mmCIF file of C-alpha atoms in Angstrom:
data_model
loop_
_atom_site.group_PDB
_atom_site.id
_atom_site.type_symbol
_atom_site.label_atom_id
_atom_site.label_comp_id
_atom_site.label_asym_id
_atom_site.label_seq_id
_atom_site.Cartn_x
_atom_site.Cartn_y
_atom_site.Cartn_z
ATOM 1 C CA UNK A 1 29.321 -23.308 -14.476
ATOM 2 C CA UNK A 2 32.276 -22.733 -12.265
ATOM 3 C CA UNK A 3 33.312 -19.741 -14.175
ATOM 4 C CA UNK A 4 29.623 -17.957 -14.277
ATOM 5 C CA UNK A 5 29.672 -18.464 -10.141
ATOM 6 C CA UNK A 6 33.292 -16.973 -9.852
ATOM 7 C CA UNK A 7 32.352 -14.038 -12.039
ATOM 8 C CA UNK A 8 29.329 -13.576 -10.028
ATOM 9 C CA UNK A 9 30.827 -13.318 -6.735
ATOM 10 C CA UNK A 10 33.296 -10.773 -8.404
ATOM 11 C CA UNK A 11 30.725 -8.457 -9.550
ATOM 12 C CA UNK A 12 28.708 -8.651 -5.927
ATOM 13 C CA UNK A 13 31.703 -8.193 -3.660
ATOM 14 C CA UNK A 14 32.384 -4.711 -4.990
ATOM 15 C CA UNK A 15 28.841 -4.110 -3.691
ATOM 16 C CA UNK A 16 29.386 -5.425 0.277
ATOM 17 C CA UNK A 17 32.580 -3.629 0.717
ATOM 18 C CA UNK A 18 31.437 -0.184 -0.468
ATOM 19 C CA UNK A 19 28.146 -0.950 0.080
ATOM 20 C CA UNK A 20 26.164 1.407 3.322
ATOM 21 C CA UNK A 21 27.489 0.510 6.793
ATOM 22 C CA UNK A 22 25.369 0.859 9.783
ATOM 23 C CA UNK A 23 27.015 2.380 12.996
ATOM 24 C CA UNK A 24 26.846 0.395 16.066
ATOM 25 C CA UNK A 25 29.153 2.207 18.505
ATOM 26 C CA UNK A 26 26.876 3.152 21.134
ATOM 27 C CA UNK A 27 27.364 5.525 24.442
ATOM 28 C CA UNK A 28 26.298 4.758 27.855
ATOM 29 C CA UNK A 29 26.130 7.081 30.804
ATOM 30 C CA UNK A 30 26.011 6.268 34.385
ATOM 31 C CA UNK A 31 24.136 7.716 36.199
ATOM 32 C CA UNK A 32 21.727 8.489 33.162
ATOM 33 C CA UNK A 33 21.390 12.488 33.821
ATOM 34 C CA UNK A 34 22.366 15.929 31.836
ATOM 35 C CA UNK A 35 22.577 17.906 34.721
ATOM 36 C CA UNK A 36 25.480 17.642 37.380
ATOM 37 C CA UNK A 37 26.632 19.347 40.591
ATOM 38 C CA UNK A 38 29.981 20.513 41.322
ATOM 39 C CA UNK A 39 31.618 17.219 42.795
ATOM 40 C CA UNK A 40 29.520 14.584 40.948
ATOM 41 C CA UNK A 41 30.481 11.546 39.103
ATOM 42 C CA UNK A 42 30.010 10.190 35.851
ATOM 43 C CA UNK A 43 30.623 6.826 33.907
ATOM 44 C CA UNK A 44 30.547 7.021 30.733
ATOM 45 C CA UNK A 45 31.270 3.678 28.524
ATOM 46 C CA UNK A 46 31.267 2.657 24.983
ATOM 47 C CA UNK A 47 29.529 -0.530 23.066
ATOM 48 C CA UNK A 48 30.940 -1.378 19.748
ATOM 49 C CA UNK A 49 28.721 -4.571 19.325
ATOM 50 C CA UNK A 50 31.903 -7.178 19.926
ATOM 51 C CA UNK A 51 34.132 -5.540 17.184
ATOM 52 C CA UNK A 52 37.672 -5.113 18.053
ATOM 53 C CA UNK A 53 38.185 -1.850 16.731
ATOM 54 C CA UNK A 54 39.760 0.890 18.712
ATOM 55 C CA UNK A 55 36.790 2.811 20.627
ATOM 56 C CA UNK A 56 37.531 6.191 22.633
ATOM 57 C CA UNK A 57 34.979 8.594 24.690
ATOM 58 C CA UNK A 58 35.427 12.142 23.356
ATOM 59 C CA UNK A 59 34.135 15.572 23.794
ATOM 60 C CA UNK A 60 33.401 18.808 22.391
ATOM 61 C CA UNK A 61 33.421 22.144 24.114
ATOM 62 C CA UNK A 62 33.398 25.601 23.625
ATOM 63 C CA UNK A 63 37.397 25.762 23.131
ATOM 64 C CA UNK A 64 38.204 22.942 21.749
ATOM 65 C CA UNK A 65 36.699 20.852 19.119
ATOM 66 C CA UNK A 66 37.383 17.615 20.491
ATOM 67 C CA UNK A 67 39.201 16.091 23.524
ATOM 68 C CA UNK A 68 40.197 12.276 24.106
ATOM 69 C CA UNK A 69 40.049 10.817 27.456
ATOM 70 C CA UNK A 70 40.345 13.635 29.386
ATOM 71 C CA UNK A 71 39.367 12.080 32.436
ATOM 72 C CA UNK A 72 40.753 11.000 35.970
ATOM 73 C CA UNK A 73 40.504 7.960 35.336
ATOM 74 C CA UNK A 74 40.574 6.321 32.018
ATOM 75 C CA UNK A 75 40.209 3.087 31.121
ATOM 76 C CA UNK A 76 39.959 1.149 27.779
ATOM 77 C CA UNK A 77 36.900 2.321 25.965
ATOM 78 C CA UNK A 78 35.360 4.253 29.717
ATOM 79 C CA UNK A 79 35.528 7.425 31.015
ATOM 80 C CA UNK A 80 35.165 7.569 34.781
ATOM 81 C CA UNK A 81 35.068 11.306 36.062
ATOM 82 C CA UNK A 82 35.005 12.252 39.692
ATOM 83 C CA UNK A 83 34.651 15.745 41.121
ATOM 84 C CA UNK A 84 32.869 17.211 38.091
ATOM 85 C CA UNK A 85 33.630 20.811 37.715
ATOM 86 C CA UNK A 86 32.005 22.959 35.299
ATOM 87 C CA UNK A 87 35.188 22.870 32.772
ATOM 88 C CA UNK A 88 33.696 18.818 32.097
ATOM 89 C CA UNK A 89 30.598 20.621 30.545
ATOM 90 C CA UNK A 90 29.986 19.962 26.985
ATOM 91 C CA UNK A 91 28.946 16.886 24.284
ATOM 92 C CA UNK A 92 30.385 13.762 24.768
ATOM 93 C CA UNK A 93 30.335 10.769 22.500
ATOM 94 C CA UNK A 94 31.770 7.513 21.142
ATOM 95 C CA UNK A 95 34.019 7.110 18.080
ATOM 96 C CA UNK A 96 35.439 4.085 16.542
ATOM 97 C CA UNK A 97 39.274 4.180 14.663
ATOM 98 C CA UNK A 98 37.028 3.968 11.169
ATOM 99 C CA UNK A 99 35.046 7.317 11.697
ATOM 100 C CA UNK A 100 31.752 5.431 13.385
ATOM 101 C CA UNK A 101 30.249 8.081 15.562
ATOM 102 C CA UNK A 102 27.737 7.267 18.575
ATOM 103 C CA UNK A 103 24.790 9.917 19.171
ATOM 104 C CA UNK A 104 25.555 12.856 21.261
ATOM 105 C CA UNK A 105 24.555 13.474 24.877
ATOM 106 C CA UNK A 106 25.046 17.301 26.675
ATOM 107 C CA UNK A 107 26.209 17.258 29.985
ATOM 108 C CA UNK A 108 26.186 20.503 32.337
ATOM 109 C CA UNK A 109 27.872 21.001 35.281
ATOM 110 C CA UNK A 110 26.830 23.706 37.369
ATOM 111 C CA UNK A 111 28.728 25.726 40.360
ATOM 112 C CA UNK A 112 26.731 28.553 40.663
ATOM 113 C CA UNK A 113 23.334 27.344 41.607
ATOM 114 C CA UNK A 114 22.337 24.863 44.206
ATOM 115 C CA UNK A 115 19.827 23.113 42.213
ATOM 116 C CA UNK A 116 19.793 20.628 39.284
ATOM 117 C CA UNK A 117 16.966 18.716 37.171
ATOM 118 C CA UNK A 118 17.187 14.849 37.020
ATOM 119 C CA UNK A 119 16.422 14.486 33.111
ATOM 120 C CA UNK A 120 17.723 12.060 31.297
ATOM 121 C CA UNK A 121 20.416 12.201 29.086
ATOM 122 C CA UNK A 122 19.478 9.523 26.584
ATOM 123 C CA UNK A 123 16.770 9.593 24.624
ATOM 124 C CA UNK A 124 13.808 8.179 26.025
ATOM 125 C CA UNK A 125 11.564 5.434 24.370
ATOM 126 C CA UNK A 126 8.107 6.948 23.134
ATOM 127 C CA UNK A 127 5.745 5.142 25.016
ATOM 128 C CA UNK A 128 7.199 4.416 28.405
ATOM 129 C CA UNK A 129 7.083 6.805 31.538
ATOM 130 C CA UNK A 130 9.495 9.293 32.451
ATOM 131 C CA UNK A 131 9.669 10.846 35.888
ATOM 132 C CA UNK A 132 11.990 14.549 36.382
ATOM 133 C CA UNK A 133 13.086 15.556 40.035
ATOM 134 C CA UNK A 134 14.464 18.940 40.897
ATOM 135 C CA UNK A 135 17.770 17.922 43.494
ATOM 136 C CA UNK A 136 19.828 19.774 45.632
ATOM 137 C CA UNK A 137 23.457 19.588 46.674
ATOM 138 C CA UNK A 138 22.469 17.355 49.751
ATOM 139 C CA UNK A 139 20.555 14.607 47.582
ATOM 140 C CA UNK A 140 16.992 16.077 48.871
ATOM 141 C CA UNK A 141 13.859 16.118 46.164
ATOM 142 C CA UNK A 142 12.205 19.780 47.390
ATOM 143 C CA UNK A 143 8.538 20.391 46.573
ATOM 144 C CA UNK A 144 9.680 22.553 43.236
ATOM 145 C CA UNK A 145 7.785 23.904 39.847
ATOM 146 C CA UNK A 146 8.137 22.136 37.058
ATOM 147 C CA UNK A 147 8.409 23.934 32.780
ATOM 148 C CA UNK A 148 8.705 23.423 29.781
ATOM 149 C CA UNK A 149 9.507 25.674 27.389
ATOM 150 C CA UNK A 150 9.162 28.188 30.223
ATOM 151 C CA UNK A 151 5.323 27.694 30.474
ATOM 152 C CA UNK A 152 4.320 25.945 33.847
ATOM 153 C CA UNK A 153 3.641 21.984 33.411
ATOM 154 C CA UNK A 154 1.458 21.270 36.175
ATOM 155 C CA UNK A 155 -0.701 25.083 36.801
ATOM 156 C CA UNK A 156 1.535 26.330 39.370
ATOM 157 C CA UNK A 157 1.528 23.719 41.379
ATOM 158 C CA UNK A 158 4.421 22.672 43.150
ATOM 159 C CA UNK A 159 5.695 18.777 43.497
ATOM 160 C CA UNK A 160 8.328 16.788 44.032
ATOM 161 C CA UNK A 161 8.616 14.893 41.019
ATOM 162 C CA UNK A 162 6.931 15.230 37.303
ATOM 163 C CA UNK A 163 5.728 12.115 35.929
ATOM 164 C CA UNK A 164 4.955 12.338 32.192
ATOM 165 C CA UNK A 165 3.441 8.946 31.378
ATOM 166 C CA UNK A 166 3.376 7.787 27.545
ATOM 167 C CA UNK A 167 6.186 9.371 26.647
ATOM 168 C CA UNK A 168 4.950 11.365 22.938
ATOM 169 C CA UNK A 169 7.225 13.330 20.423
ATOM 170 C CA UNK A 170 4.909 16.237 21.295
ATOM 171 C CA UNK A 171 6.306 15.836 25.132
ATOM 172 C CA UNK A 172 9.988 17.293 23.916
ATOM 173 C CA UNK A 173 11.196 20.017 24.794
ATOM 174 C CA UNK A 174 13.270 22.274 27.002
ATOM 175 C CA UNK A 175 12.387 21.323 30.830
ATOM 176 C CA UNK A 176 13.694 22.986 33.753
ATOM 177 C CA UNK A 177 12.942 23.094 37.457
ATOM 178 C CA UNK A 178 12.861 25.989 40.393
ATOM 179 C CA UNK A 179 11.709 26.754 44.084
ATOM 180 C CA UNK A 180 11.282 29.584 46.181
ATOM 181 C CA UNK A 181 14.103 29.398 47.968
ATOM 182 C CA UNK A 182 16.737 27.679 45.618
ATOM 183 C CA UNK A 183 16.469 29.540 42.551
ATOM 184 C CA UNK A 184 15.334 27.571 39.242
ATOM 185 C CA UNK A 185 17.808 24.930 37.358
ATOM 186 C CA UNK A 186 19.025 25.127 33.828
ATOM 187 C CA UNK A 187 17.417 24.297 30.821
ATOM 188 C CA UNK A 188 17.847 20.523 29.252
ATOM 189 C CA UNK A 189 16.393 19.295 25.889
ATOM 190 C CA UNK A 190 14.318 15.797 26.677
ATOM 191 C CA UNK A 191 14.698 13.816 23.404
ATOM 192 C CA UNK A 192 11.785 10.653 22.661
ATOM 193 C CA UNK A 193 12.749 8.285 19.922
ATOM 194 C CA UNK A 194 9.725 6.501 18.884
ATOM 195 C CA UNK A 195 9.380 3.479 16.525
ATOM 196 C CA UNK A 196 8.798 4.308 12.176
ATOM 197 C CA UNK A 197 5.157 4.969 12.267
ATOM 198 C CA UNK A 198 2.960 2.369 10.965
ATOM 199 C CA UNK A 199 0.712 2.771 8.058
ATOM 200 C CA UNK A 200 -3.018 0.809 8.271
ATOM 201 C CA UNK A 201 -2.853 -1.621 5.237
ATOM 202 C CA UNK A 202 -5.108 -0.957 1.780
ATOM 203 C CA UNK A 203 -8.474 -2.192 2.138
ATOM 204 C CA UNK A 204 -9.017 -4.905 -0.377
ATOM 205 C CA UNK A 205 -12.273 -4.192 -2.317
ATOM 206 C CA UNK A 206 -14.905 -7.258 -2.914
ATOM 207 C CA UNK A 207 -14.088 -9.117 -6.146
ATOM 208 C CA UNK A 208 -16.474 -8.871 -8.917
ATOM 209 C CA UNK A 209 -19.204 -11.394 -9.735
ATOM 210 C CA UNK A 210 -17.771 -13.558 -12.810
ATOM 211 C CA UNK A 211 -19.583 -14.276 -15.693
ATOM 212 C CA UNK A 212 -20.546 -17.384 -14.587
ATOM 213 C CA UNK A 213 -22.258 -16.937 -11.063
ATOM 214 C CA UNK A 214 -26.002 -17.106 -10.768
ATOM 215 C CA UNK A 215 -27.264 -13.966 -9.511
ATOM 216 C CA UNK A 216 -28.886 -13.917 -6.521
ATOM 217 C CA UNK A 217 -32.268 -15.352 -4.982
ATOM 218 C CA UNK A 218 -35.421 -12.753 -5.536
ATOM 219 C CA UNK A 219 -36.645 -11.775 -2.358
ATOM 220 C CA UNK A 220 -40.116 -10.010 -1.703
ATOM 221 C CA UNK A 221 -39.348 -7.334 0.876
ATOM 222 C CA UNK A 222 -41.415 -7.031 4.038
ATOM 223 C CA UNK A 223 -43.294 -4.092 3.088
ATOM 224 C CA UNK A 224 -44.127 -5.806 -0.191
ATOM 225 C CA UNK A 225 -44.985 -9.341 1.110
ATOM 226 C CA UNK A 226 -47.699 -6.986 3.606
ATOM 227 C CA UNK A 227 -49.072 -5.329 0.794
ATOM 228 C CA UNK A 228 -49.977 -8.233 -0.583
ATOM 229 C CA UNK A 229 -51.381 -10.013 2.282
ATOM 230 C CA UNK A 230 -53.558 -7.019 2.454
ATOM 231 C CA UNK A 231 -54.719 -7.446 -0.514
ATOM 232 C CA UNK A 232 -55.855 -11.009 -0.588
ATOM 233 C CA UNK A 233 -57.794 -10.342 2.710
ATOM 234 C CA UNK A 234 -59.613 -7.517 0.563
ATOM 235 C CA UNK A 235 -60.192 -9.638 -1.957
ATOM 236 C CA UNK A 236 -61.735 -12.293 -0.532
ATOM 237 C CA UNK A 237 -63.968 -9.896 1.697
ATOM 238 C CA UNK A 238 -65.056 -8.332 -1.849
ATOM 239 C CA UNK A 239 -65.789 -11.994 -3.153
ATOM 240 C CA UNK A 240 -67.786 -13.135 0.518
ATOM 241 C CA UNK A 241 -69.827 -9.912 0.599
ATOM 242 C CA UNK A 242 -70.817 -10.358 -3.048
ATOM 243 C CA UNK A 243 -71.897 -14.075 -3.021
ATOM 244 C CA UNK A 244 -73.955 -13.006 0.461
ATOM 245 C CA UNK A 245 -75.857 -10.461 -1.632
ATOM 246 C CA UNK A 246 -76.463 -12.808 -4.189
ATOM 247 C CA UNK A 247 -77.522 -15.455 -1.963
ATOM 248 C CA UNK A 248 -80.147 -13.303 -0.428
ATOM 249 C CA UNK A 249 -81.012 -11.988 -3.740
ATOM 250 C CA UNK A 250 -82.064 -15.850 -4.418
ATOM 251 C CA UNK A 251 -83.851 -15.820 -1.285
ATOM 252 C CA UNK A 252 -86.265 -12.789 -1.849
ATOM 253 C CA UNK A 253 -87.231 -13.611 -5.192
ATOM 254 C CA UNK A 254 -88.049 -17.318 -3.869
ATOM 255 C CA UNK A 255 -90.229 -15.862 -1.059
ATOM 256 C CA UNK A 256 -91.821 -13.383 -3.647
ATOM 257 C CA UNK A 257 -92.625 -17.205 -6.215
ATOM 258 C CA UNK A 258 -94.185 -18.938 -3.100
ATOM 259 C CA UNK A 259 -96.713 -15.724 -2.080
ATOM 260 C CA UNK A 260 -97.430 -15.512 -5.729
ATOM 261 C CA UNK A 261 -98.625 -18.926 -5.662
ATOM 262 C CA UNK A 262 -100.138 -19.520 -2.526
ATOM 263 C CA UNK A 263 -102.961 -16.481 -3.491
ATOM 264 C CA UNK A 264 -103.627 -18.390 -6.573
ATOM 265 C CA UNK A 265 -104.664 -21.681 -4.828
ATOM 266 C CA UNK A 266 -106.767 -19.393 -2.022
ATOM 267 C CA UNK A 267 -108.211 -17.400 -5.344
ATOM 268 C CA UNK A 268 -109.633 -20.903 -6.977
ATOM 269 C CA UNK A 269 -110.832 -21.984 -3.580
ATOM 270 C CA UNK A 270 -112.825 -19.253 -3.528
ATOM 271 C CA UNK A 271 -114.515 -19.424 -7.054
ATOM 272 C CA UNK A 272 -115.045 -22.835 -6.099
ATOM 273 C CA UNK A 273 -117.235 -21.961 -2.704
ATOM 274 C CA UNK A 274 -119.499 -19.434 -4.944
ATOM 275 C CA UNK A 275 -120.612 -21.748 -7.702
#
């Protein structure tokens, strides 16, 4: 018995050590946003679900592949960047020292134009309500128009905020923001992860009567139990009607017996009276 379990374990712990791994490195960003202004701050921060491995923040630009911890300050498995300039622009992520990759975010930091869109930089839950703001350098929300795709979200109507409530797959996209004064913002992709959809379980058809089971109960239908109530009433009015003409019948010829008779009696009187 001993040796059957041993051999057992041998075979199956092949199987958990090559066996699929599931990331868990994840990325944070502080404040959650894509777009940044010249001067602006980021946190970014990495979650490796309590492992100990080594974690590091990196990124990926247009001239170079990948950097590690090019920030001002850099601590442990953060990134803490002050005075963004638009060099920091690019993907960042987090990867463990066994090849475990985060997901991507894009961050874009803009000189050139006073105005940026507040969209996250996450993916948002589909479902729950997002809201976009166009900002400027001073931290004021103008009145601003809001697209996607380049087509106008709201008619050409000016607001300061978008508000997209239920959060749909069909709601990504590339949004972007601009006023009349400012100029427009750039263009960032909103991403909406949504749950595996759900399929409505197999209806179960009705079992078949066995063998065994008495059928079912005759029942007269309503039309049928009228038709028949109609026809006893005719009946019987057929059977009254005929024994009334019989019973007058009876009475006629009894009327016709007693005239009959009574001119016999007053016939013999009157033979009588002559002799």
């Amino acid at each position: 018995m001993r040796i059957l379990t041993v051999s057992l374990l041998l075979s199956v712990s092949p199987l958990l050590e090559f066996g699929p791994t599931v990331s868990a490195v994840s990325l944070s960003v502080r404040p959650n946003l894509q777009q940044f202004l010249s001067g602006d701050a980021v946190y970014l921060s990495c979650d490796e679900g309590g492992r100990t491995v080594r974690t590091t923040v990196e990124r990926q630009t247009a001239k170079r592949s990948a950097e590690t911890g090019q920030c001002w300050k850099y601590i442990g498995r953060s990134c803490f960047i002050s005075g963004l300039s638009p060099s920091d622009s690019g993907l960042y992520w987090c990867e463990t020292s066994d090849g475990q990759r985060s997901e991507q975010i894009n961050i874009t930091v803009q000189s050139d134009r006073p105005l940026k869109l507040e969209i996250p930089a996450l993916p948002v839950t589909a479902g729950s309500e997002v809201t976009l703001r166009c900002r400027t350098k001073d931290g004021s929300t103008p009145a601003a128009y809001f697209f996607r795709n380049n087509v106008h979200v709201r008619d050409k109507a000016a607001a300061e905020q978008l508000t997209l409530s239920k959060v749909q797959q069909s709601d990504e996209g590339f949004y972007s923001c601009s006023t009349d004064m400012l100029g427009s913002s750039p263009q960032s992709w909103l991403r909406v992860k949504g749950p595996s959809p759900t399929t409505a379980p197999p209806s179960v058809p009705p079992a078949p009567p066995t063998l065994m089971s008495s059928p079912p109960p005759f029942r007269l239908p309503v039309s049928g139990f009228r038709l028949l109530c109609h026809l006893v009433v005719v009946g019987l009015f057929c059977i009254s009607s005929v024994l009334m003409v019989l019973r007058c019948c009876s009475r006629k010829r009894g009327n016709k017996l007693t005239v009959e008779e009574r001119n016999d009696i007053t016939g013999d009187i009157i033979t009588e009276h002559n002799l």
